[in-house]
Coordinates of C-alpha atoms in Angstrom, one line a residue:
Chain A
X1 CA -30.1 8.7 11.3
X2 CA -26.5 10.2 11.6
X3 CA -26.6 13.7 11.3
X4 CA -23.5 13.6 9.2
X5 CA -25.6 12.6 6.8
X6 CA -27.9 15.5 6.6
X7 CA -27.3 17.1 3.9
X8 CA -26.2 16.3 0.3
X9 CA -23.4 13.3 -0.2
X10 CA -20.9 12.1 -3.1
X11 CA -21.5 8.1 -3.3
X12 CA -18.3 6.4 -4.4
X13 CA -18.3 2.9 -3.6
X14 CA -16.1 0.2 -3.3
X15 CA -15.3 -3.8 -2.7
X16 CA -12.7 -4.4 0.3
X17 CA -9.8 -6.8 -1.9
X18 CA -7.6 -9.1 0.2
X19 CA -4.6 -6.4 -0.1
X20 CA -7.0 -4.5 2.1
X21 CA -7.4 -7.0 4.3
X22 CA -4.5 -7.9 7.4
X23 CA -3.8 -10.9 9.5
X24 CA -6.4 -9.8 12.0
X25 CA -8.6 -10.6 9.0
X26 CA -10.2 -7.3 8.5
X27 CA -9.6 -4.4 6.8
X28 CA -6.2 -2.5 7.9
X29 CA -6.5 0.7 9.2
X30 CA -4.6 3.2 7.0
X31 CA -6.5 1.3 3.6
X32 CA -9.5 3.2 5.0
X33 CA -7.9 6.5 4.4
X34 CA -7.1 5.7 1.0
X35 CA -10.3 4.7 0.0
X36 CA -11.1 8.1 1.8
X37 CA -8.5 9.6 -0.8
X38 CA -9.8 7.7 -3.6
X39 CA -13.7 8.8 -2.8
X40 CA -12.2 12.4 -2.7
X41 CA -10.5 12.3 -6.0
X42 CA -13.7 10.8 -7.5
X43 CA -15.7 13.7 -6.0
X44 CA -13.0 16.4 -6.8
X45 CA -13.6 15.2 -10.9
X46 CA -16.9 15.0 -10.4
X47 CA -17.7 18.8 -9.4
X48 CA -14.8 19.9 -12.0
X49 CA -11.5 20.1 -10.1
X50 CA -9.8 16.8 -11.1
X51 CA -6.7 16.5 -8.9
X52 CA -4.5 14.8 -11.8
X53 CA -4.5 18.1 -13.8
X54 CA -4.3 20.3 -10.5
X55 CA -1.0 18.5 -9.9
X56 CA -0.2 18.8 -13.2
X57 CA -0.9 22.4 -13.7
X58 CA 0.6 23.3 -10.3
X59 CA -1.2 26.9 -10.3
X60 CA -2.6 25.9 -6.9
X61 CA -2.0 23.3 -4.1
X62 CA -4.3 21.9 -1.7
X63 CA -2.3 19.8 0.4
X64 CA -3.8 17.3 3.4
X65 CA -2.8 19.1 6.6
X66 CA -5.2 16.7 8.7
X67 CA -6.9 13.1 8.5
X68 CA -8.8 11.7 11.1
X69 CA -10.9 8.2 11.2
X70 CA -13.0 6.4 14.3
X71 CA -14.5 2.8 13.1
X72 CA -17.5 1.3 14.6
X73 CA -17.9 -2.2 13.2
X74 CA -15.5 -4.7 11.3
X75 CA -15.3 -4.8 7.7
X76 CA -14.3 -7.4 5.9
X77 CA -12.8 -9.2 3.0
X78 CA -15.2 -8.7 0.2
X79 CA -17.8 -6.5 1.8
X80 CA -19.6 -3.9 -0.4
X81 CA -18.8 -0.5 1.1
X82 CA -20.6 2.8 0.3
X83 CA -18.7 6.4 1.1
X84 CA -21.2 9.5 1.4
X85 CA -18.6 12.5 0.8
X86 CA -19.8 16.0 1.8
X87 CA -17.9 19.1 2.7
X88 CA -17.8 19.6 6.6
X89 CA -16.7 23.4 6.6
X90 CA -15.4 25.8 4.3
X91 CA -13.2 28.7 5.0
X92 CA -11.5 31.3 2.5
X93 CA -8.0 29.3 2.4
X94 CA -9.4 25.8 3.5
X95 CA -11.9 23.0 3.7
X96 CA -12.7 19.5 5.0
X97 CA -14.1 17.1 3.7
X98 CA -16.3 14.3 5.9
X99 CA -16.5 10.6 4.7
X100 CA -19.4 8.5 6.0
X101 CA -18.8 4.6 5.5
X102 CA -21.8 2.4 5.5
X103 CA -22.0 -1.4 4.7
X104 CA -25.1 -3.9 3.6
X105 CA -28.5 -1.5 4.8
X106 CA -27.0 1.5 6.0
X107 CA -25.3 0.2 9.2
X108 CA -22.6 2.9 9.3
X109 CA -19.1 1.1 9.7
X110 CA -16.5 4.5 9.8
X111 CA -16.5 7.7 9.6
X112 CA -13.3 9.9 8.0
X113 CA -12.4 13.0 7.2
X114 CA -9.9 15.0 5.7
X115 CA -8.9 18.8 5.7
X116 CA -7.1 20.5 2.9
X117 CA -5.3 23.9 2.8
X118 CA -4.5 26.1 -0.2
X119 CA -0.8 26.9 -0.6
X120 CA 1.2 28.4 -3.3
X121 CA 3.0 26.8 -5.8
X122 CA 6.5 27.0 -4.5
X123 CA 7.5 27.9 -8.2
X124 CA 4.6 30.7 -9.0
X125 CA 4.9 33.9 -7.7
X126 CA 1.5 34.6 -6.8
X127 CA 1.0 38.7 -5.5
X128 CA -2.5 38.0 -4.9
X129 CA -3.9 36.9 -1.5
X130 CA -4.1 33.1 -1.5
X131 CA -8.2 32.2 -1.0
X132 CA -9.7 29.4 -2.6
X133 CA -11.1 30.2 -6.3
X134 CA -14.7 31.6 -6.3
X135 CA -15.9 28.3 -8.6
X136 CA -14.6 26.3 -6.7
X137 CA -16.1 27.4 -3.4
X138 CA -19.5 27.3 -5.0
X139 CA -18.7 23.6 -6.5
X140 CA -18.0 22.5 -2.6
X141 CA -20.7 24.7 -1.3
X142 CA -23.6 22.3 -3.1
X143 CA -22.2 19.5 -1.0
X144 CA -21.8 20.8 2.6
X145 CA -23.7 20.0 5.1
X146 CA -25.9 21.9 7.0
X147 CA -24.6 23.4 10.3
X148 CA -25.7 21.5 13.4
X149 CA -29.1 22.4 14.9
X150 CA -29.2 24.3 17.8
X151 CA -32.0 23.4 19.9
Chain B
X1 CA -3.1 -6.5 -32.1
X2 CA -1.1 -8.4 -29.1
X3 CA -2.4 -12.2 -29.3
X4 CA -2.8 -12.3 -25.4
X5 CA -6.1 -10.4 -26.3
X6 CA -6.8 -13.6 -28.6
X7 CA -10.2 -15.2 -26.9
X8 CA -12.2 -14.1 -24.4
X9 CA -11.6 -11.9 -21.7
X10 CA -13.2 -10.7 -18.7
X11 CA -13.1 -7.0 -18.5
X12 CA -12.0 -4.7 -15.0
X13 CA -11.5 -1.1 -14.6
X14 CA -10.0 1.5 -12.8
X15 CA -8.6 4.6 -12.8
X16 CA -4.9 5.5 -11.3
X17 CA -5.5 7.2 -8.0
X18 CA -3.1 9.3 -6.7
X19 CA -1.6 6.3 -4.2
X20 CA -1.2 4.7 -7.1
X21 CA 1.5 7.0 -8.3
X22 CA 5.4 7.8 -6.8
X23 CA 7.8 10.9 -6.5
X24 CA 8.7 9.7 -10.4
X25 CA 5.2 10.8 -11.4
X26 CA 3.9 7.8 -12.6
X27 CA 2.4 4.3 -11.2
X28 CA 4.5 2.8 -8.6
X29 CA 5.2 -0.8 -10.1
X30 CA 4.2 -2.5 -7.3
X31 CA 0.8 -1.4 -7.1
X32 CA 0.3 -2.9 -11.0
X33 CA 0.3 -5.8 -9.1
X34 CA -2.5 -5.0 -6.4
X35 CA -4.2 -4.1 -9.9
X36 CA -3.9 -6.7 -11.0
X37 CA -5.0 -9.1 -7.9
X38 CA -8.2 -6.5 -8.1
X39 CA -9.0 -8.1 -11.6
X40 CA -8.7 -11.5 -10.7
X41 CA -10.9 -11.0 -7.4
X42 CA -13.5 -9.3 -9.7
X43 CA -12.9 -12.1 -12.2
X44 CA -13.7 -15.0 -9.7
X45 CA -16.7 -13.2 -8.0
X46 CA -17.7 -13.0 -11.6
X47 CA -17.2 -16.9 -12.4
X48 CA -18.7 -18.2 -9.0
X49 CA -15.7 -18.8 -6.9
X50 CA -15.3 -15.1 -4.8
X51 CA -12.2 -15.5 -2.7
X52 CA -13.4 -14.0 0.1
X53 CA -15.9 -17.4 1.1
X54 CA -13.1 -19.3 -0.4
X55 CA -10.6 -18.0 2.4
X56 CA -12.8 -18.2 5.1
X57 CA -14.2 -21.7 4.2
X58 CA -10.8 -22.5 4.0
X59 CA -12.0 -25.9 2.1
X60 CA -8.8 -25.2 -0.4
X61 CA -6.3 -22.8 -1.1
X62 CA -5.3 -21.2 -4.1
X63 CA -1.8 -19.1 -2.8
X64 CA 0.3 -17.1 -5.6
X65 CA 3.5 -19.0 -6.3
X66 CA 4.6 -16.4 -8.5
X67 CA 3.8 -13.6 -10.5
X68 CA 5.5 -11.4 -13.0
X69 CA 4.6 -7.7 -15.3
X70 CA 6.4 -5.9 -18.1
X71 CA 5.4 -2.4 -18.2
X72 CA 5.6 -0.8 -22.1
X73 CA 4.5 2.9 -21.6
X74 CA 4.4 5.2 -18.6
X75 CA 1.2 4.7 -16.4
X76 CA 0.3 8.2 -15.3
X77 CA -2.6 9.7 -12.1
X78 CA -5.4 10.2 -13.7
X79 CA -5.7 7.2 -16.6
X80 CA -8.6 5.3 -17.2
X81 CA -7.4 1.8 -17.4
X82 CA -8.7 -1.2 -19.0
X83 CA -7.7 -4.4 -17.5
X84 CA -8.7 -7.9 -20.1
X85 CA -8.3 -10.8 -18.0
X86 CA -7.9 -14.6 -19.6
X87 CA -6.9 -17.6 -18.3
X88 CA -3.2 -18.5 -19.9
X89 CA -2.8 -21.9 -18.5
X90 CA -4.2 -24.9 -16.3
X91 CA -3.5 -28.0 -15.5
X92 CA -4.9 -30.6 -13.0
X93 CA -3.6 -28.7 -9.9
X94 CA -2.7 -24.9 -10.9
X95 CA -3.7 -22.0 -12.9
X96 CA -2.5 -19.5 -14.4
X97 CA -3.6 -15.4 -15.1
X98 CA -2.8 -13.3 -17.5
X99 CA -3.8 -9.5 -17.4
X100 CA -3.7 -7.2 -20.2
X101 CA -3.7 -3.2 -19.0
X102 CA -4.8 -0.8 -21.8
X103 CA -5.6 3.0 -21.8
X104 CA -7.3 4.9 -24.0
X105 CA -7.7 3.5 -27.8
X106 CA -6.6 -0.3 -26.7
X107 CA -3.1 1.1 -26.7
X108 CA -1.2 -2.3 -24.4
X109 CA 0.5 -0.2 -21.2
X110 CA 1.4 -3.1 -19.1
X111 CA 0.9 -7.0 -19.1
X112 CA 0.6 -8.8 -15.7
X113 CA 1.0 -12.8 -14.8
X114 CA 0.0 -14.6 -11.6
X115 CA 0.5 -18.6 -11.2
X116 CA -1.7 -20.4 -8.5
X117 CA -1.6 -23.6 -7.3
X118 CA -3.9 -25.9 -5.3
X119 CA -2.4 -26.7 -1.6
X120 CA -4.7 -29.0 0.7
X121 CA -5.5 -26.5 3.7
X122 CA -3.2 -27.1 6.9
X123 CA -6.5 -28.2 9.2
X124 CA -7.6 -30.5 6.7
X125 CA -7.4 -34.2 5.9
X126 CA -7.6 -34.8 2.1
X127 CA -7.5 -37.8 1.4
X128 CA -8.6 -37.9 -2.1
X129 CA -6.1 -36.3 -4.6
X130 CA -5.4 -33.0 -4.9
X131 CA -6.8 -31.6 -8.0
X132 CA -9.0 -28.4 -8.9
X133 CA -12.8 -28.6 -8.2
X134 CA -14.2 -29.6 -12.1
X135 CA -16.6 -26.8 -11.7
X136 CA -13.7 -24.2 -11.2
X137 CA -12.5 -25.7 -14.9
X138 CA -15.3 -25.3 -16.5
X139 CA -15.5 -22.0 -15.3
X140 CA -12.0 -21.1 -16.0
X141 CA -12.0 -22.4 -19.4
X142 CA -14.3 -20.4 -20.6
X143 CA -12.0 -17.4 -20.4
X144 CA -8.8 -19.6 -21.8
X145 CA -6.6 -18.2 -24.5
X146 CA -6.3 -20.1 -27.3
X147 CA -3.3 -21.7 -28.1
X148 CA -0.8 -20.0 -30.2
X149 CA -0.7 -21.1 -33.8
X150 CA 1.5 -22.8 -35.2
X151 CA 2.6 -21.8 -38.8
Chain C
X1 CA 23.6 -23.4 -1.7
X2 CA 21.4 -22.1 -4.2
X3 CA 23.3 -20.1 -6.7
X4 CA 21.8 -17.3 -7.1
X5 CA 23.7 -16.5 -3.7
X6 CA 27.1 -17.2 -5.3
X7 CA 29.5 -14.1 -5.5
X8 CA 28.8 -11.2 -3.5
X9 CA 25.3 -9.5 -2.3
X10 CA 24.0 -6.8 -0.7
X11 CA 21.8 -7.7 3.0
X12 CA 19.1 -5.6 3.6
X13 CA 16.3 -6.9 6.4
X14 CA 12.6 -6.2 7.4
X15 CA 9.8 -7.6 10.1
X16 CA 6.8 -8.8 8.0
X17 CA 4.2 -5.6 9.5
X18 CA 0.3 -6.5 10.1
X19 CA 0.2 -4.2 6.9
X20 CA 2.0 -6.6 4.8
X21 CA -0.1 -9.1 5.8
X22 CA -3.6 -10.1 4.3
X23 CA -7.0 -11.9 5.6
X24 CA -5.3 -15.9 4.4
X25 CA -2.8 -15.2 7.2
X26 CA 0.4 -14.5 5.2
X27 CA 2.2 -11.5 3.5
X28 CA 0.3 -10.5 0.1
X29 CA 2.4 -10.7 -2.6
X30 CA 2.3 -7.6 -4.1
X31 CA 4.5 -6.2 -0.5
X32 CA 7.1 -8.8 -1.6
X33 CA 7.6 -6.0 -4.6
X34 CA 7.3 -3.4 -2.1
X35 CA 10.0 -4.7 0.1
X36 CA 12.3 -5.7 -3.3
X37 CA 12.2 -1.8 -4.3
X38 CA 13.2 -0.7 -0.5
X39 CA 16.2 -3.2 -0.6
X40 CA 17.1 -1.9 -4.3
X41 CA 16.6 1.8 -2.9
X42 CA 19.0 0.8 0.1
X43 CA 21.7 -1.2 -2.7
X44 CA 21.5 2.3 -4.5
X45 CA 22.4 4.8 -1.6
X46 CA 24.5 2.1 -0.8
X47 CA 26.9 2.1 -3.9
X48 CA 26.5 5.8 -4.4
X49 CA 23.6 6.4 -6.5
X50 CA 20.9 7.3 -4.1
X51 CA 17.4 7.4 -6.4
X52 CA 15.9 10.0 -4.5
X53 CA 18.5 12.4 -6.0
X54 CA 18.8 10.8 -9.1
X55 CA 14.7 11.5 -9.7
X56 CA 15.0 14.6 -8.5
X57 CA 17.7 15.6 -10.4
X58 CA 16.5 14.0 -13.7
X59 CA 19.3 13.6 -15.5
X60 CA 18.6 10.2 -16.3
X61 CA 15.5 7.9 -16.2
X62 CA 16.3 4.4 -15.0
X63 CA 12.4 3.2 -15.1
X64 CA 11.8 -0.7 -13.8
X65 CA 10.6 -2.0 -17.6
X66 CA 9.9 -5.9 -15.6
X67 CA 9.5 -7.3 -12.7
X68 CA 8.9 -11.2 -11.2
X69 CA 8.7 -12.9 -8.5
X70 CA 8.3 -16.5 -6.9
X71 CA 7.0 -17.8 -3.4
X72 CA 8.5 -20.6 -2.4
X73 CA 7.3 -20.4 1.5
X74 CA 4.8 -18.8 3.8
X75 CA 6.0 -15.4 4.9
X76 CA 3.8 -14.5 8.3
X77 CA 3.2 -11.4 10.1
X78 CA 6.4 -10.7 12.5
X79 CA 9.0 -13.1 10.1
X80 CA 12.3 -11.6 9.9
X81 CA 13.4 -11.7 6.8
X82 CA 16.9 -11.1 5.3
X83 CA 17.3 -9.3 1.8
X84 CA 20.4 -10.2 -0.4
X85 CA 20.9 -8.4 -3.7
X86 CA 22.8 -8.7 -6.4
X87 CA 23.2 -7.6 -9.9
X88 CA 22.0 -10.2 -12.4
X89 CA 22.6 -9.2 -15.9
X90 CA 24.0 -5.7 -17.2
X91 CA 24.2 -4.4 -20.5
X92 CA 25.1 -1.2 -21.8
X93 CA 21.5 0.3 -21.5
X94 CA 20.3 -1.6 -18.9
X95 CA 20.7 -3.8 -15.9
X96 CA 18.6 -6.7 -13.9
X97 CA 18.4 -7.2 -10.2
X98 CA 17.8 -10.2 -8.3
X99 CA 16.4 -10.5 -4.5
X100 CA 16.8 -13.4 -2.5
X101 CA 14.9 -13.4 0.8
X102 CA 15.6 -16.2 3.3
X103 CA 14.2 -16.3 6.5
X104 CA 15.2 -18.0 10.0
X105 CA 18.5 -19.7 9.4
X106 CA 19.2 -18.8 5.6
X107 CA 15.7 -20.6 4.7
X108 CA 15.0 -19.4 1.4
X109 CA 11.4 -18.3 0.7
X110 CA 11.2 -16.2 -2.2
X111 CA 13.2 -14.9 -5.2
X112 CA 12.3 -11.7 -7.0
X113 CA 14.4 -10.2 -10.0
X114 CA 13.2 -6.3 -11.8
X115 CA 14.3 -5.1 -14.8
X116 CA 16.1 -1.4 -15.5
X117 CA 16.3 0.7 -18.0
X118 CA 18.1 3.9 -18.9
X119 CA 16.2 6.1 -20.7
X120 CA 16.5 10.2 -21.7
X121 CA 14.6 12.3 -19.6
X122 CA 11.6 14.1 -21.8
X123 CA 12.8 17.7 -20.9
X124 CA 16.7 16.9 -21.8
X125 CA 18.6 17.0 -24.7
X126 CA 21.2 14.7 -24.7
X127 CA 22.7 14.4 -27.9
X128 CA 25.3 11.3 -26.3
X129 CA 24.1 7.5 -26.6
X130 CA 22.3 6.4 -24.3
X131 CA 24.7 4.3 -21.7
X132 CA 24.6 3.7 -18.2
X133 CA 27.3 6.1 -16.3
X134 CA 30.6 4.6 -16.5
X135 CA 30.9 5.0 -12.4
X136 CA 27.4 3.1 -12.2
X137 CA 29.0 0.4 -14.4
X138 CA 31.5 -0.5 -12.1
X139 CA 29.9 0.3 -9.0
X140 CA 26.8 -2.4 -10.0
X141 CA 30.1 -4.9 -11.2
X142 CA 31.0 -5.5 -7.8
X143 CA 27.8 -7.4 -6.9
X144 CA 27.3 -9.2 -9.9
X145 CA 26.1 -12.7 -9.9
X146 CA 29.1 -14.9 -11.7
X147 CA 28.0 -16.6 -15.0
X148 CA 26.3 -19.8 -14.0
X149 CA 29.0 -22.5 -14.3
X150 CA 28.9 -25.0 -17.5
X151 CA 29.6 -28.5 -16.6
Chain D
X1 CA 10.2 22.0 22.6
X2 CA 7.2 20.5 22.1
X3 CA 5.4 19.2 25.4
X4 CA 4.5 16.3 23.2
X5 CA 8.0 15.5 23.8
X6 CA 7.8 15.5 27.8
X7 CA 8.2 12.3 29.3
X8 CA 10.4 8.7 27.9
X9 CA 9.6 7.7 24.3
X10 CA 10.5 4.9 21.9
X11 CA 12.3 5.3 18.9
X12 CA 11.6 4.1 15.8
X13 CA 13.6 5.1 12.6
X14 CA 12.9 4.7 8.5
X15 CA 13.6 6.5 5.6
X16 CA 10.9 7.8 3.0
X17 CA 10.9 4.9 0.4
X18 CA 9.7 5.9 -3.1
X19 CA 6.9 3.8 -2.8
X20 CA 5.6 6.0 0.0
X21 CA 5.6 9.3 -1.9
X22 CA 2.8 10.4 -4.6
X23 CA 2.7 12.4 -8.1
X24 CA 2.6 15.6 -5.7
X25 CA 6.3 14.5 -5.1
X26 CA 5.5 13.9 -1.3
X27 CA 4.9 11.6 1.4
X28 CA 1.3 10.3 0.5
X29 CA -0.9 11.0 3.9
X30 CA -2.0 7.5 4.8
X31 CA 1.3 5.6 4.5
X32 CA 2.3 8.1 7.7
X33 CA -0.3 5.9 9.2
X34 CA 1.5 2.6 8.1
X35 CA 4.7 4.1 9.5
X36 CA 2.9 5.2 12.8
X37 CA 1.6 1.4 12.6
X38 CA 5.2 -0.3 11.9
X39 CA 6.5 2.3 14.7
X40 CA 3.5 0.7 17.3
X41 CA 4.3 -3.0 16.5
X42 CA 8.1 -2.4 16.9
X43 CA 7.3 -0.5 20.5
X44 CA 4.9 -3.6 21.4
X45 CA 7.9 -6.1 20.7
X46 CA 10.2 -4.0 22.9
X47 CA 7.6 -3.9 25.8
X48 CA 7.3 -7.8 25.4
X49 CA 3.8 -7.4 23.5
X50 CA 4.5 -8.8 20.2
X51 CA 1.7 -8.0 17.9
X52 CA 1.9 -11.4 15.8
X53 CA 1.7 -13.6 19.1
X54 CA -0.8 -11.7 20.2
X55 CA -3.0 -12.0 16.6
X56 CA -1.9 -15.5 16.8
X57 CA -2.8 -16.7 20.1
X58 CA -6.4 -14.4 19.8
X59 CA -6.7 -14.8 23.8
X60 CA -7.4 -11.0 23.6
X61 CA -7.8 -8.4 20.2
X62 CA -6.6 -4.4 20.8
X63 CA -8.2 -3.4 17.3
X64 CA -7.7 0.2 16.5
X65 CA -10.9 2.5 17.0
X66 CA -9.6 5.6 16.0
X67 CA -6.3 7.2 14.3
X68 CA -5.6 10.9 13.3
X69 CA -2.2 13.2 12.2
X70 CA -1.2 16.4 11.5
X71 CA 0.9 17.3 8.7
X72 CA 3.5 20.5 9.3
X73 CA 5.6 20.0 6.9
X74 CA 6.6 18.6 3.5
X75 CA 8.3 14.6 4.2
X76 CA 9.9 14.0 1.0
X77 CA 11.1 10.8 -0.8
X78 CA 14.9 9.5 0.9
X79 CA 13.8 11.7 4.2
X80 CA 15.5 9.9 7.4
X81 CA 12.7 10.1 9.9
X82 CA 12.6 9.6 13.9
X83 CA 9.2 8.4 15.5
X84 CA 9.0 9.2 19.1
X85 CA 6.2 6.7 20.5
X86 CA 4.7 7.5 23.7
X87 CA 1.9 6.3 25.5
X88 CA -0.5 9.4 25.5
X89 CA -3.6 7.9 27.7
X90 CA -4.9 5.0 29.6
X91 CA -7.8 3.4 31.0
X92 CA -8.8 0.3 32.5
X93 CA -9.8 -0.8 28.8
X94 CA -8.1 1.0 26.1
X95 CA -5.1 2.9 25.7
X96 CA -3.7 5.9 23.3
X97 CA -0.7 6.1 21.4
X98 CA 0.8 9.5 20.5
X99 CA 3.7 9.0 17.3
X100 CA 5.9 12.2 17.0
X101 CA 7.6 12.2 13.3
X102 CA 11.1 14.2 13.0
X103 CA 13.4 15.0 10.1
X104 CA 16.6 16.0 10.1
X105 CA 17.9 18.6 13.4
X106 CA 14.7 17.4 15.4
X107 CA 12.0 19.2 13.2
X108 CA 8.7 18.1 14.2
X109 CA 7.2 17.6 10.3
X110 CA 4.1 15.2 11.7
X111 CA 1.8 14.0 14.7
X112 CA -0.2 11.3 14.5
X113 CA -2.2 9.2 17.2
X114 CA -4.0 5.7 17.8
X115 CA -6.6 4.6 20.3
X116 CA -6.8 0.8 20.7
X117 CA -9.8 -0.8 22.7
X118 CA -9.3 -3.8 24.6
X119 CA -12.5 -6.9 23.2
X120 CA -13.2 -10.1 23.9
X121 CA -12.1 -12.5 21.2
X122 CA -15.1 -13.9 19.7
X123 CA -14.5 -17.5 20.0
X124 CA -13.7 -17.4 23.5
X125 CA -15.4 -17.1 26.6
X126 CA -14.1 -14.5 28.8
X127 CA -16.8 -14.7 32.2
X128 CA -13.9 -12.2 33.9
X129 CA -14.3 -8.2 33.5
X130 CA -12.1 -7.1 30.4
X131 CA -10.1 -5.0 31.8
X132 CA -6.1 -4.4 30.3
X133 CA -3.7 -7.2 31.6
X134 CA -1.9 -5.7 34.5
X135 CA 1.6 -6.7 33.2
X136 CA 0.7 -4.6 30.0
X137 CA -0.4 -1.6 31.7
X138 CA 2.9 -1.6 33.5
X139 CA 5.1 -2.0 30.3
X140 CA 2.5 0.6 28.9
X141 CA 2.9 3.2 31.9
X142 CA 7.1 3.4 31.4
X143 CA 6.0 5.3 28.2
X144 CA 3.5 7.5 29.3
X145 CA 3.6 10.7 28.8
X146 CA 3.2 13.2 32.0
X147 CA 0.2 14.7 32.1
X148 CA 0.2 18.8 30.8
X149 CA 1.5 21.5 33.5
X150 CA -1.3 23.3 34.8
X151 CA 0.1 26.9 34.9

C-alpha cells in the first residue's frame, strides 16, 4: 500500500462529467486540481473551518502558495473517483494538504497536493504574530499523516 | 409555486465551490451551465442511458444545439443547491431539459434549458430513419412536465 | 448575410484550447459562455467601461440576469474562431448582447446573446433612479444591431 | 533577474478574465494551469507541433504526467500577463516545460511547470524504440533553457 495513505484520510468522492473530460478523451489536467480544491473545501467544513465564511469574515487568509499533481493512470469519462485528503505537514504559519486519487479497487490514479499559508487580512490591523489558530491546528492535526519511517 | 416544478423530477445536488464563484462574489454564469450538464449526466445514468458508454459507443449522438438560463437571485460560495430536473419537450428526433436550481426553502435561484437532438454518428451508415431509441422515450417520459393548462 | 451581422460589431478571436474541448471531440458548450463573457469583457475595456474596475469600484451592479445560446456547427480543438459583438436591445435599466462566432471564411457556427442589468449596489445609497450612465448609453449606441427591417 | 529567465523563451500574453478569478477576488489556482496549458499549445503551434494534429492524427500521445506552480503574488481580475515558455529539460522520452507568469514592469507573480512523457498510441503498433521524434527535439532544444552556473 502507498504510504501516503498511512494515516487517517478525508473521503470526498466524485464522478468525472464530460466538462472534465478533453479531446484526448480523458480527464484534463488542471480539472484534477479543482476537484483537489473541491475535496479541500469539503474537508475544511467538515473539521469546522468552512472556507465560504473564512472568506466572508476575512479575519484570516490562507491563500494557495503551491499545487503540485503527478498522474499514474488515465481516468476517464464517467469513472467513480475517490480522494483520501490528509494533512502532509503543519508548521506555525502553514500547512499542506496531500490528495490521494484512487479509481474502481484502490488502483491509485493521482496523487495532489496543495500548500496553504496564513496571511493577514490586508484590511485588519492585526499586532499579534500571525500563526495559525490553536483549534485549528488541533482540527488538522487528527488528519496528518504519520512522518515517514526511518528504517 | 413555479409550474416548471409541475410533475416529476429527478433530483441533483451540489454545493457552490469556490471555482464556482468570480471576483463579483457570486457564481460565475457560466458554470450554471456545467451545473447544469452535471444534472442531466446524473439524470441519464439514473434512467439507463449514461453518456459516457453512449459517447464511446458512439452508436448515436445526442450534441447540445442550444441552451439557455435566467438567473433570479444571487448564487453565492457556499450554497447548498437543489437542482429538479424534468423533461420539457420531445419529439421524434430531439429533447429537451429543463433544470430548476433552488436553495434553501425551495426558494427558485436560477432556471436552466438544454435542447438535444439526434445526429446519425459520422462513421456510421443509418439507413433506417433517424429517430430516438423507444426505450430512451419511455424513459424520458416518465420525467415529462405536464402540459400547461389551459383556462 | 445573416442579420444579426448588420450595422457595426465588435471582433474579438480565440483558438479552441484542449481545455475547451470535451471527450465527444468538440468544444463543450458551457466554454461557448466562457468565451461570450471574454469578448463582452474585451467590448467593455473596449468602449471605456473596463468591468474589472467597474466591480471593484461598485458603484453600480450590472449582473448578467439571462443568457442563451445555439450551436449551429462543430467547433474542434485548434478552430479559430472570430467573435463579433454587438448590442442587441437597450433600455433604460438594462441592455442585451449578442455574439456571433463564425469560423474559417465567415462560417457561422454559433450565436449566443446575455442579458444585463443595472442594479444598486447593497452597500450604496443611491437615492437617483436607477439608469444606465448616460456615457454608457451612447457608448453601447454605436454597436447597436439596427431594428430588423419590416417588409 | 531570475535565472529562470536565462536562455530564449516564447511569449504568450492574456489578461485575467472574470471568469478566472474566485470569491477571494483573485486568480483561482488551477486556471494558472489552463493558462500555462493555452501558453504550451500556442508554443507547440509555433514550433510546428500543433497539439490538435497531433490529438487528431494519434501516431504518438505526449500526455501530461506531472504539473506544479508557485504563487508569489496576488493576479487579480483585468491583470495583463506575460508567460515566458521555455523548455526546462529533456530526454530521449519526455520533456519539461517551465511557464514564467509576469505582470506589469516584469514582476514575476507565478511559476508553474509541465512534464509530458512520450507513449505509444494504443491502437497502433509501434515495433521501433519510442524515443522523441528528432525534428521535435530540435524545435524543442531552440527553447531550452541553459543549464544553472556552477559557481
Amino acid at each position: 500500500m502507498s504510504d501516503d495513505l498511512n494515516g487517517p484520510g478525508y473521503i470526498h468522492t466524485f464522478r468525472v462529467g464530460l466538462h472534465d473530460t478533453d479531446a484526448a478523451g480523458v480527464l484534463f489536467f488542471a480539472q484534477l486540481f479543482r476537484h483537489a480544491h473541491e475535496a479541500y473545501e469539503a474537508f475544511m467544513a467538515h473539521i469546522g473551518f468552512p472556507l465560504p465564511e473564512m472568506i466572508r469574515q476575512g479575519e484570516y487568509h490562507l491563500p494557495l502558495v503551491s499545487a503540485q499533481a503527478d498522474y499514474l493512470a488515465k481516468i476517464s469519462h464517467g469513472d467513480d473517483i475517490q480522494v483520501t485528503v490528509q494533512v502532509a505537514q503543519m508548521s506555525t504559519r502553514s500547512f499542506s494538504m496531500a490528495y490521494t486519487f484512487t479509481a474502481g479497487r484502490r488502483k491509485t490514479v493521482a496523487h495532489a497536493k496543495t500548500v496553504h499559508v496564513l496571511i493577514a487580512h490586508p484590511d485588519k490591523r492585526i499586532a499579534a504574530p500571525l500563526v495559525l489558530p490553536q483549534a485549528l491546528r488541533i482540527a488538522l492535526a487528527r488528519y496528518q499523516q504519520p512522518p515517514p519511517a526511518t528504517d
